[in-house]
Short mmCIF file of C-alpha atoms in Angstrom, two decimals:
data_model
loop_
_atom_site.label_atom_id
_atom_site.label_comp_id
_atom_site.label_asym_id
_atom_site.label_seq_id
_atom_site.Cartn_x
_atom_site.Cartn_y
_atom_site.Cartn_z
CA MET A 492 111.63 110.32 -103.77
CA THR A 493 107.92 109.44 -104.00
CA ARG A 494 108.66 105.81 -103.05
CA TYR A 495 110.28 106.87 -99.77
CA LEU A 496 107.89 109.70 -98.77
CA PRO A 497 105.79 107.56 -96.37
CA LEU A 498 109.00 106.27 -94.75
CA LEU A 499 110.27 109.83 -94.39
CA ILE A 500 107.04 110.76 -92.64
CA TRP A 501 107.48 107.77 -90.31
CA LEU A 502 111.08 108.71 -89.52
CA LEU A 503 110.23 112.37 -88.89
CA ALA A 504 107.52 111.21 -86.51
CA GLY A 505 110.27 109.99 -84.25
CA THR A 506 110.10 106.24 -84.73
CA THR A 507 113.44 104.85 -85.87
CA HIS A 508 114.94 101.43 -86.34
CA ALA A 509 117.38 102.19 -83.54
CA GLN A 510 114.76 102.80 -80.86
CA ILE A 511 114.51 100.03 -78.25
CA PRO A 512 111.64 100.12 -75.72
CA GLU A 513 112.86 99.60 -72.17
CA THR A 514 110.43 96.75 -71.61
CA GLN A 515 111.41 94.81 -74.71
CA SER A 516 112.12 91.11 -74.30
CA LEU A 517 115.82 90.22 -74.17
CA GLN A 518 115.51 87.99 -77.21
CA THR A 519 114.07 90.71 -79.47
CA GLN A 520 116.31 93.37 -77.93
CA SER A 521 119.36 91.37 -78.90
CA LEU A 522 118.14 91.31 -82.50
CA GLN A 523 117.81 95.08 -82.57
CA THR A 524 121.19 95.90 -81.16
CA GLN A 525 123.18 93.53 -83.38
CA SER A 526 125.09 94.90 -86.35
CA PRO A 527 124.63 93.14 -89.73
CA GLU A 528 127.98 91.43 -89.21
CA ALA A 529 127.01 90.23 -85.75
CA GLU A 530 123.71 88.97 -87.12
CA THR A 531 125.37 86.51 -89.47
CA GLN A 532 127.57 85.18 -86.66
CA ASN A 533 124.97 85.08 -83.92
CA GLN A 534 121.19 85.19 -84.36
CA PRO A 535 119.93 86.78 -87.58
CA ARG A 536 116.68 88.63 -87.87
CA PRO A 537 113.98 86.15 -88.82
CA ASN A 538 112.61 85.71 -92.30
CA ILE A 539 108.85 86.31 -92.43
CA VAL A 540 106.24 84.50 -94.54
CA PHE A 541 102.79 86.02 -94.13
CA ILE A 542 100.01 83.97 -95.74
CA LEU A 543 96.59 85.63 -96.05
CA ILE A 544 93.53 83.68 -97.18
CA ASP A 545 90.23 85.17 -98.34
CA ASP A 546 86.99 84.49 -96.41
CA LEU A 547 88.38 81.48 -94.53
CA ARG A 548 86.46 81.04 -91.29
CA TYR A 549 88.12 79.87 -88.12
CA ASP A 550 86.72 76.34 -87.83
CA THR A 551 87.10 74.70 -91.26
CA PHE A 552 90.13 72.52 -90.46
CA GLY A 553 90.89 69.04 -89.27
CA PHE A 554 92.58 70.36 -86.13
CA MET A 555 89.36 72.24 -85.26
CA GLY A 556 87.32 69.05 -85.46
CA HIS A 557 85.62 69.65 -88.81
CA PRO A 558 83.63 66.51 -89.63
CA PHE A 559 85.20 65.74 -93.02
CA ILE A 560 87.64 68.34 -94.34
CA GLU A 561 91.26 67.17 -94.73
CA THR A 562 93.95 69.73 -93.90
CA PRO A 563 97.12 67.75 -93.05
CA HIS A 564 99.58 70.63 -93.59
CA LEU A 565 97.52 73.10 -91.56
CA ASP A 566 97.07 70.44 -88.88
CA ALA A 567 100.86 69.98 -88.78
CA MET A 568 101.35 73.74 -88.45
CA ALA A 569 98.92 73.85 -85.52
CA ASN A 570 100.65 70.85 -83.91
CA LYS A 571 104.10 72.44 -84.18
CA GLY A 572 103.27 76.10 -83.61
CA LEU A 573 100.99 78.57 -81.89
CA GLN A 574 97.24 78.73 -82.47
CA PHE A 575 95.30 81.83 -81.46
CA ARG A 576 91.75 80.71 -80.62
CA ASN A 577 90.39 84.27 -80.27
CA ALA A 578 91.63 86.04 -83.38
CA PHE A 579 89.40 88.55 -85.15
CA VAL A 580 89.22 91.17 -87.86
CA THR A 581 88.14 94.68 -86.96
CA THR A 582 86.20 94.95 -90.24
CA SER A 583 85.03 91.80 -92.05
CA LEU A 584 85.33 93.01 -95.64
CA CYS A 585 88.19 92.24 -98.05
CA SER A 586 89.86 95.57 -98.77
CA PRO A 587 89.34 97.29 -95.38
CA SER A 588 90.60 94.18 -93.57
CA ARG A 589 93.64 93.84 -95.83
CA ALA A 590 94.49 97.48 -95.30
CA SER A 591 94.27 96.90 -91.52
CA PHE A 592 96.73 94.00 -91.78
CA LEU A 593 99.17 96.19 -93.70
CA THR A 594 98.85 99.36 -91.61
CA GLY A 595 97.96 98.14 -88.14
CA GLN A 596 95.08 100.63 -88.24
CA TYR A 597 91.30 100.57 -87.92
CA MET A 598 89.27 101.14 -91.08
CA HIS A 599 88.26 104.63 -89.93
CA HIS A 600 91.97 105.45 -89.59
CA HIS A 601 93.43 104.09 -92.86
CA GLY A 602 90.40 105.21 -94.88
CA VAL A 603 89.87 102.14 -97.08
CA VAL A 604 86.16 101.71 -96.35
CA ASP A 605 85.04 99.50 -99.23
CA ASN A 606 86.40 97.19 -101.91
CA ALA A 607 86.91 99.94 -104.49
CA ASP A 608 89.07 102.33 -102.47
CA LEU A 609 92.73 102.90 -103.20
CA MET A 610 94.98 103.07 -100.17
CA PRO A 611 95.90 106.75 -99.56
CA ALA A 612 99.28 107.61 -101.10
CA ALA A 613 100.98 108.59 -97.84
CA THR A 614 99.98 105.41 -95.99
CA VAL A 615 102.81 103.64 -94.14
CA THR A 616 102.69 99.85 -94.22
CA PHE A 617 104.80 97.27 -92.42
CA PRO A 618 106.37 96.00 -95.70
CA GLN A 619 107.62 99.53 -96.43
CA ILE A 620 109.20 99.69 -92.97
CA LEU A 621 110.77 96.25 -93.36
CA GLN A 622 112.10 97.20 -96.80
CA SER A 623 113.69 100.34 -95.34
CA ALA A 624 115.32 98.11 -92.70
CA ASP A 625 117.09 96.07 -95.41
CA TYR A 626 114.57 93.23 -95.72
CA GLN A 627 113.99 91.79 -99.17
CA THR A 628 110.23 92.01 -99.70
CA ALA A 629 107.76 90.36 -102.08
CA PHE A 630 104.02 90.58 -102.61
CA ILE A 631 102.36 87.72 -104.48
CA GLY A 632 98.60 87.53 -104.93
CA LYS A 633 95.43 89.53 -104.38
CA TRP A 634 95.92 93.21 -103.51
CA HIS A 635 92.36 94.38 -104.25
CA MET A 636 92.56 97.89 -102.72
CA GLY A 637 91.66 99.79 -105.85
CA GLY A 638 90.70 96.80 -107.97
CA SER A 639 91.07 98.64 -111.29
CA SER A 640 94.88 98.61 -110.93
CA ASP A 641 97.37 95.84 -110.26
CA ALA A 642 100.42 98.12 -110.55
CA PRO A 643 103.25 97.43 -108.09
CA ARG A 644 102.68 99.15 -104.73
CA PRO A 645 105.32 100.75 -102.48
CA GLY A 646 107.24 98.53 -100.09
CA PHE A 647 107.95 95.54 -102.32
CA ASP A 648 111.07 94.54 -104.24
CA HIS A 649 109.14 91.83 -106.09
CA TRP A 650 105.50 92.07 -107.24
CA VAL A 651 103.02 89.56 -108.65
CA SER A 652 99.35 90.51 -108.67
CA PHE A 653 96.16 90.86 -110.73
CA ARG A 654 93.23 93.25 -111.04
CA GLY A 655 90.28 93.12 -108.66
CA GLN A 656 89.07 89.77 -107.37
CA GLY A 657 90.82 87.81 -110.09
CA THR A 658 89.62 84.50 -111.52
CA TYR A 659 90.44 80.92 -110.63
CA ALA A 660 90.70 79.72 -114.25
CA ALA A 661 93.98 80.38 -116.03
CA ASN A 662 92.50 81.30 -119.41
CA LYS A 663 90.67 84.44 -118.30
CA GLN A 664 93.36 86.67 -116.86
CA SER A 665 96.99 87.76 -116.88
CA LEU A 666 99.29 88.71 -114.04
CA ASN A 667 101.33 91.84 -113.39
CA VAL A 668 104.84 90.59 -112.66
CA ASN A 669 107.06 93.51 -111.71
CA GLY A 670 105.20 95.81 -114.09
CA LYS A 671 104.98 93.40 -117.04
CA ARG A 672 101.91 91.47 -118.24
CA VAL A 673 102.40 87.70 -117.99
CA ALA A 674 99.91 85.11 -119.17
CA ARG A 675 98.26 82.86 -116.59
CA THR A 676 98.97 79.13 -116.83
CA ARG A 677 97.40 77.28 -113.86
CA TYR A 678 94.65 77.27 -111.23
CA MET A 679 95.08 80.51 -109.30
CA THR A 680 96.05 79.08 -105.90
CA ASP A 681 98.63 76.76 -107.48
CA GLU A 682 100.07 79.48 -109.71
CA LEU A 683 100.54 81.97 -106.89
CA THR A 684 102.25 79.22 -104.91
CA ASP A 685 104.62 78.59 -107.85
CA TYR A 686 105.67 82.24 -107.77
CA ALA A 687 106.02 82.15 -103.98
CA THR A 688 108.19 79.04 -103.82
CA ASP A 689 110.36 80.25 -106.73
CA TRP A 690 110.97 83.56 -104.97
CA ILE A 691 111.84 81.89 -101.66
CA SER A 692 114.30 79.64 -103.48
CA SER A 693 115.98 82.68 -105.03
CA GLN A 694 116.78 84.29 -101.65
CA ALA A 695 120.52 83.71 -101.36
CA SER A 696 121.76 87.24 -100.59
CA GLY A 697 122.07 86.70 -96.86
CA LYS A 698 119.50 89.41 -96.21
CA PRO A 699 116.34 88.56 -94.27
CA PHE A 700 113.21 88.42 -96.40
CA MET A 701 109.48 88.97 -96.04
CA LEU A 702 107.04 87.22 -98.37
CA TYR A 703 103.39 88.41 -98.35
CA LEU A 704 101.43 85.61 -100.04
CA SER A 705 97.86 86.82 -100.49
CA HIS A 706 95.53 84.19 -101.95
CA LYS A 707 92.31 84.73 -103.86
CA GLY A 708 91.05 81.44 -102.46
CA VAL A 709 88.62 80.73 -100.92
CA HIS A 710 86.52 83.70 -102.06
CA GLY A 711 83.31 83.02 -104.01
CA LEU A 712 82.11 82.19 -106.48
CA TYR A 713 83.25 78.72 -105.55
CA ASP A 714 85.46 76.93 -108.06
CA PRO A 715 87.75 74.20 -106.67
CA ALA A 716 90.88 72.98 -108.41
CA PRO A 717 89.99 70.19 -110.88
CA ARG A 718 91.82 67.61 -108.76
CA HIS A 719 89.62 68.45 -105.76
CA ARG A 720 86.25 69.12 -107.42
CA ASP A 721 83.41 66.99 -106.02
CA ARG A 722 85.58 65.22 -103.45
CA TYR A 723 82.95 66.07 -100.83
CA ARG A 724 79.88 65.69 -103.04
CA GLN A 725 78.57 62.76 -100.99
CA GLN A 726 79.08 64.42 -97.62
CA GLU A 727 75.98 65.25 -95.59
CA ILE A 728 75.68 68.93 -94.68
CA VAL A 729 73.61 69.80 -91.60
CA PRO A 730 72.25 73.38 -91.72
CA PRO A 731 73.05 75.47 -88.62
CA GLU A 732 70.25 75.72 -86.10
CA THR A 733 70.11 79.50 -86.42
CA SER A 734 69.14 79.22 -90.10
CA GLN A 735 65.60 78.27 -89.11
CA THR A 736 62.64 80.67 -89.04
CA ALA A 737 60.45 79.30 -86.25
CA PRO A 738 58.71 82.19 -84.42
CA ASP A 739 60.46 81.44 -81.13
CA GLN A 740 63.84 81.65 -82.95
CA LEU A 741 63.09 85.12 -84.29
CA ALA A 742 62.44 86.77 -80.93
CA GLY A 743 64.92 89.61 -80.47
CA VAL A 744 66.36 89.21 -83.99
CA PRO A 745 66.77 92.59 -85.72
CA MET A 746 64.43 93.23 -88.62
CA TRP A 747 67.36 93.74 -91.01
CA VAL A 748 68.62 90.21 -90.21
CA GLN A 749 65.21 88.70 -90.88
CA ASP A 750 64.90 90.65 -94.12
CA GLN A 751 68.40 89.74 -95.28
CA ARG A 752 67.39 86.08 -95.53
CA ASN A 753 65.76 87.02 -98.84
CA SER A 754 68.67 88.92 -100.38
CA TRP A 755 72.07 88.66 -102.10
CA HIS A 756 73.57 87.72 -98.73
CA GLY A 757 70.75 85.50 -97.52
CA VAL A 758 69.99 81.79 -97.69
CA GLU A 759 66.82 82.28 -99.77
CA HIS A 760 68.36 84.29 -102.64
CA PRO A 761 72.15 83.78 -102.37
CA TYR A 762 74.17 85.89 -104.83
CA HIS A 763 70.87 86.22 -106.76
CA GLY A 764 71.53 82.81 -108.27
CA ARG A 765 74.82 83.80 -109.96
CA ALA A 766 76.60 80.73 -108.58
CA GLN A 767 73.93 78.42 -110.04
CA GLN A 768 74.45 76.28 -106.95
CA SER A 769 72.54 75.62 -103.77
CA ILE A 770 73.96 76.73 -100.42
CA GLU A 771 74.91 73.10 -99.77
CA GLN A 772 76.74 72.82 -103.10
CA MET A 773 78.54 76.12 -102.54
CA TYR A 774 79.68 75.04 -99.08
CA LYS A 775 81.01 71.72 -100.39
CA HIS A 776 83.00 73.52 -103.09
CA TYR A 777 84.24 76.00 -100.47
CA CYS A 778 85.59 73.08 -98.45
CA GLU A 779 87.17 71.57 -101.55
CA MET A 780 88.90 74.88 -102.30
CA ILE A 781 90.52 74.78 -98.86
CA LEU A 782 92.35 71.64 -100.00
CA SER A 783 94.40 73.67 -102.51
CA ILE A 784 95.15 76.21 -99.77
CA ASP A 785 96.43 73.35 -97.59
CA ASP A 786 98.51 72.07 -100.51
CA SER A 787 99.94 75.57 -100.96
CA LEU A 788 101.03 75.78 -97.34
CA GLY A 789 102.64 72.36 -97.61
CA ARG A 790 104.65 73.44 -100.65
CA VAL A 791 105.81 76.67 -98.97
CA MET A 792 106.92 74.79 -95.86
CA LYS A 793 108.73 72.16 -97.95
CA THR A 794 110.57 74.90 -99.85
CA LEU A 795 111.70 76.50 -96.61
CA ARG A 796 112.99 73.12 -95.40
CA ASP A 797 114.71 72.35 -98.70
CA GLN A 798 116.49 75.73 -98.57
CA ASN A 799 117.46 75.23 -94.90
CA MET A 800 115.46 78.34 -94.01
CA ASP A 801 112.69 76.90 -91.88
CA GLN A 802 114.50 77.18 -88.53
CA ASN A 803 114.82 80.97 -88.80
CA THR A 804 111.56 81.79 -90.54
CA LEU A 805 108.34 82.94 -88.90
CA VAL A 806 105.31 81.76 -90.86
CA MET A 807 101.93 83.33 -90.07
CA PHE A 808 98.72 81.94 -91.57
CA THR A 809 95.44 83.84 -91.28
CA SER A 810 92.40 85.18 -93.15
CA ASP A 811 90.90 88.57 -94.06
CA GLY A 812 87.53 87.60 -92.56
CA GLY A 813 85.22 84.78 -91.67
CA HIS A 814 82.17 83.52 -93.54
CA LEU A 815 78.58 82.68 -92.61
CA TRP A 816 77.10 79.53 -94.11
CA GLY A 817 73.45 79.85 -93.08
CA GLU A 818 73.95 81.07 -89.50
CA HIS A 819 71.18 83.59 -88.74
CA GLY A 820 69.86 82.88 -92.25
CA LEU A 821 72.88 84.69 -93.75
CA ILE A 822 75.84 83.97 -96.00
CA ASP A 823 79.05 85.94 -96.62
CA LYS A 824 80.35 88.32 -93.90
CA ARG A 825 80.24 92.08 -93.01
CA CYS A 826 78.07 91.68 -89.90
CA ALA A 827 79.45 91.35 -86.36
CA TYR A 828 78.39 87.77 -85.66
CA GLU A 829 81.16 85.36 -84.67
CA GLU A 830 81.26 83.41 -87.94
CA SER A 831 81.87 86.70 -89.79
CA ILE A 832 84.54 88.32 -87.63
CA ARG A 833 86.47 85.37 -86.26
CA ILE A 834 89.52 84.15 -88.19
CA PRO A 835 92.16 81.42 -88.00
CA MET A 836 95.62 82.53 -86.89
CA LEU A 837 98.55 80.10 -86.79
CA ILE A 838 102.22 80.89 -86.25
CA TYR A 839 105.11 78.58 -86.97
CA ALA A 840 108.46 79.74 -85.56
CA PRO A 841 110.64 76.81 -84.38
CA HIS A 842 113.30 79.18 -83.06
CA LEU A 843 110.65 80.48 -80.61
CA ILE A 844 107.86 77.88 -80.36
CA SER A 845 108.95 74.31 -79.70
CA THR A 846 105.61 72.54 -79.36
CA ALA A 847 101.87 72.90 -79.94
CA THR A 848 100.58 75.94 -78.07
CA ILE A 849 97.07 77.34 -77.81
CA CYS A 850 96.59 80.98 -76.81
CA ASP A 851 93.22 82.37 -75.72
CA ALA A 852 94.27 86.03 -75.86
CA VAL A 853 92.01 88.32 -77.91
CA VAL A 854 94.08 89.42 -80.92
CA ALA A 855 93.12 91.25 -84.09
CA ASN A 856 94.31 91.91 -87.62
CA ILE A 857 95.49 95.38 -86.54
CA ASP A 858 98.00 93.64 -84.23
CA VAL A 859 99.80 91.80 -87.03
CA ALA A 860 101.85 94.74 -88.39
CA PRO A 861 103.29 95.77 -85.00
CA THR A 862 103.95 92.12 -84.15
CA LEU A 863 105.91 91.41 -87.30
CA LEU A 864 107.88 94.63 -86.93
CA GLU A 865 108.80 93.79 -83.34
CA MET A 866 109.88 90.30 -84.40
CA ALA A 867 112.18 92.01 -86.94
CA GLY A 868 113.64 94.19 -84.19
CA ILE A 869 111.81 97.36 -85.25
CA SER A 870 109.73 99.62 -83.04
CA PRO A 871 106.23 100.01 -84.53
CA PRO A 872 105.23 103.60 -85.36
CA GLU A 873 102.78 105.35 -83.06
CA SER A 874 100.35 105.66 -85.98
CA MET A 875 99.44 102.00 -85.56
CA ASP A 876 96.26 101.32 -83.55
CA GLY A 877 97.16 97.69 -82.90
CA SER A 878 99.56 96.28 -80.32
CA SER A 879 102.25 93.67 -80.75
CA PHE A 880 101.53 90.17 -79.45
CA ALA A 881 105.16 89.08 -79.92
CA GLY A 882 105.37 88.41 -76.20
CA ARG A 883 102.75 85.68 -76.63
CA LEU A 884 105.06 83.62 -78.84
CA THR A 885 107.20 82.64 -75.90
CA GLY A 886 105.24 83.99 -72.95
CA PRO A 887 101.99 83.24 -71.13
CA THR A 888 98.87 82.22 -73.02
CA THR A 889 96.26 83.76 -70.74
CA SER A 890 93.07 85.43 -71.91
CA THR A 891 94.32 89.02 -71.82
CA GLY A 892 95.36 90.75 -75.01
CA PRO A 893 98.64 91.46 -76.79
CA THR A 894 101.75 91.75 -74.64
CA GLY A 895 104.75 92.66 -76.75
CA SER A 896 107.30 95.36 -76.02
CA THR A 897 104.78 98.00 -77.09
CA GLY A 898 101.65 96.06 -76.30
CA LYS A 899 98.79 97.10 -74.07
CA PRO A 900 96.64 94.24 -72.79
CA ARG A 901 93.42 94.07 -74.81
CA GLN A 902 90.39 93.25 -72.76
CA SER A 903 87.92 93.85 -75.61
CA LEU A 904 87.72 94.06 -79.39
CA LEU A 905 86.36 97.03 -81.35
CA TYR A 906 84.52 96.14 -84.57
CA GLU A 907 83.19 98.43 -87.31
CA TYR A 908 81.52 98.14 -90.70
CA TYR A 909 80.10 100.99 -92.82
CA TRP A 910 76.98 100.56 -94.94
CA GLU A 911 77.77 100.02 -98.61
CA PRO A 912 75.51 101.19 -101.47
CA SER A 913 76.48 98.11 -103.50
CA PHE A 914 75.19 95.73 -100.83
CA PRO A 915 72.55 97.66 -98.86
CA GLN A 916 71.31 94.69 -96.83
CA THR A 917 73.76 95.19 -93.95
CA PRO A 918 73.60 98.40 -91.91
CA THR A 919 76.50 100.36 -90.46
CA THR A 920 77.59 98.24 -87.52
CA PHE A 921 79.74 98.81 -84.44
CA ALA A 922 80.50 96.23 -81.79
CA ILE A 923 82.51 95.80 -78.64
CA ARG A 924 83.40 92.22 -77.68
CA ASN A 925 85.12 91.01 -74.53
CA GLN A 926 85.72 87.46 -73.34
CA GLN A 927 82.09 86.97 -72.32
CA PHE A 928 79.78 89.59 -73.82
CA LYS A 929 79.30 91.28 -77.18
CA LEU A 930 77.33 94.46 -77.75
CA ILE A 931 76.35 95.09 -81.38
CA GLN A 932 75.15 98.62 -82.05
CA TYR A 933 73.55 99.54 -85.38
CA HIS A 934 73.53 102.99 -86.96
CA GLY A 935 70.59 104.18 -89.00
CA ILE A 936 68.04 101.48 -88.10
CA TRP A 937 65.49 101.66 -85.34
CA ASP A 938 64.22 98.34 -84.08
CA THR A 939 66.94 96.80 -81.87
CA ASP A 940 70.63 96.44 -81.06
CA GLU A 941 71.98 93.15 -79.73
CA LEU A 942 73.74 91.86 -76.61
CA PHE A 943 75.00 88.30 -76.37
CA ASP A 944 76.62 86.24 -73.65
CA ILE A 945 78.98 84.49 -76.05
CA ARG A 946 80.37 82.25 -73.32
CA GLN A 947 76.95 80.78 -72.52
CA ASP A 948 75.45 81.34 -75.96
CA PRO A 949 78.21 80.91 -78.57
CA SER A 950 75.69 80.66 -81.43
CA GLU A 951 74.30 84.11 -80.49
CA THR A 952 70.67 83.07 -80.37
CA ASN A 953 69.44 84.91 -77.25
CA ASN A 954 69.43 88.70 -77.52
CA LEU A 955 69.75 90.10 -73.98
CA ILE A 956 69.58 93.77 -74.92
CA ARG A 957 66.21 94.55 -73.26
CA LEU A 958 66.53 92.46 -70.10
CA ASP A 959 66.53 94.50 -66.90
CA GLU A 960 69.44 92.60 -65.35
CA HIS A 961 71.74 93.61 -68.23
CA GLN A 962 70.96 97.33 -68.50
CA THR A 963 73.96 98.38 -66.40
CA ARG A 964 76.20 96.26 -68.61
CA VAL A 965 74.64 97.64 -71.78
CA SER A 966 75.20 101.22 -70.63
CA ALA A 967 78.82 100.51 -69.70
CA MET A 968 79.55 98.79 -73.02
CA ARG A 969 77.92 101.62 -74.99
CA ARG A 970 80.17 104.08 -73.19
CA GLU A 971 83.22 101.93 -73.86
CA LEU A 972 82.34 101.62 -77.55
CA HIS A 973 81.88 105.39 -77.92
CA GLN A 974 85.07 106.15 -76.03
CA ARG A 975 87.15 103.73 -78.12
CA LEU A 976 85.85 105.28 -81.32
CA LYS A 977 86.45 108.78 -79.98
CA GLN A 978 90.02 108.02 -78.90
CA THR A 979 90.94 106.65 -82.33
CA GLY A 980 89.09 109.23 -84.45
CA GLY A 981 86.29 106.90 -85.46
CA LEU A 982 83.20 109.01 -84.81
CA SER A 983 82.97 110.27 -88.42
CA ILE A 984 81.52 107.68 -90.82
CA ARG A 985 83.01 107.82 -94.32
CA MET A 986 80.99 107.06 -97.44
CA GLY A 987 82.08 105.15 -100.50
CA PHE A 988 81.06 106.20 -104.02
CA LYS A 989 77.60 104.96 -105.07
CA ARG A 990 78.00 103.35 -108.50
CA ASN A 991 74.53 101.85 -109.01
CA HIS A 992 71.38 100.70 -107.22
CA GLY A 993 73.24 97.84 -105.58
CA ALA A 994 72.31 94.17 -105.16
CA SER A 995 68.82 94.92 -103.83
CA ASP A 996 66.69 92.24 -105.54
CA ARG A 997 64.42 89.93 -103.57
CA ASN A 998 62.96 86.51 -104.38
CA ALA A 999 59.20 86.85 -104.95
CA SER A 1000 58.58 83.40 -103.45
CA GLY A 1001 60.84 84.00 -100.42
CA SER A 1002 60.21 85.55 -97.02
CA GLN A 1003 58.26 88.78 -96.75
CA ARG A 1004 59.49 91.85 -94.87
CA ALA A 1005 59.75 91.48 -91.09
CA GLU A 1006 57.25 93.19 -88.82
CA PHE A 1007 58.20 95.50 -86.01
CA PRO A 1008 58.62 93.70 -82.66
CA ALA A 1009 55.84 93.82 -80.11
CA HIS A 1010 57.80 96.03 -77.70
CA SER A 1011 57.81 98.87 -80.25
CA THR A 1012 54.05 98.81 -80.89
CA GLN A 1013 51.76 100.74 -78.55
CA ASN A 1014 47.97 100.69 -78.42
#
């Protein structure tokens, strides 16, 4: 009974598999109204393969014009499917973001606020709903929400996972395979792909299936597969312009950003030297690790073709967050700058998308769960904060937001991050981002917020927050941010458990603390 309690809550809330919104597209409506017998004779519900990468930023691919990285399988997916150019996470941190993908909810709603939190027991996820609708479901890879346990979670018929962040090397960890400990044998990305392709090949029951392949790659510390190590050693790496510290480049930059340069998440003291690599070396290994991710996608796609499943399978490829590589003097993520919150999102669905398509709509990780449910012919529960973008797969690709059967056009993105004791360099952050402007509002610090014209200033170098001509806009965006948080129950900030003093060391030979800006000093 415990396994089905969340589903019972969902059903009692009034959302059933039989409900069909009046505005639903004819194609999806036909899937919902078909009986299982009619499905096999006409158009079956699609199989779903959801591939989630760790810390993969939006622009590290051949199809995005990266100067040297080779991603032939990802390039092919982009050339045959749909690419969302404005896809984001609503929290750029592993566990909260992954919980948002699963639940369709903001971090303040699902309650997983840091990387140690277990998902609340009564949480409803889209795999649970698909499983209750007779999908065969599998989870393979990094779960991470409650890293001390890799026990099978509700919603999956097949389970392969590991504790915490896991390791890339095979000789340091075992896997939990359906409740049994199994020794590791290969490089992590390759081994998870082995399990994924084997499970796809075993699907011969006639039921639709959903595979959730959740990679550890390309999370730090950076350890490429042996076959890829040092492939890019000779490549020249040009630091981003915003990594510099010239006085004119620091005007309007918050003090916490200047101070974070000399920290665990800064370019002067990255990971406190744990990686034993320079930023340039880490970035090269990061790029080399993407090669095994590209190989993995190629193997999954080949398996689908070999099993004659590719024509009725929707494959979604995305990431749980971006990554800074020196922008603003920072590394890692958490903050609301573009390199941190922006993610790749590719969809391959030949039964819906016949050629390369680029969509500029603003979509988010909270939209994935309702989208996949709608594609399976299921009405998303009202508990989901996100909106389906299923209508974008065959419909217009304009700059407005999701437009599925349940979708409300999104004109702006809400972002949130709560201060963590373990990594105290980044403050609690809220942001509202539309197609042109982004307001970043900090909680608990007192020098400056930020406003950027991201259309004219994509690198976010010119803080407009104090300019007279933008004060009306700032006031309106502050009201919008507060109202969005109020409407979704996000005005109460939750705290994670403080386990130690956190990664608060500084490099004695690095930058000193920033001084208050001139506008805050009075004679």
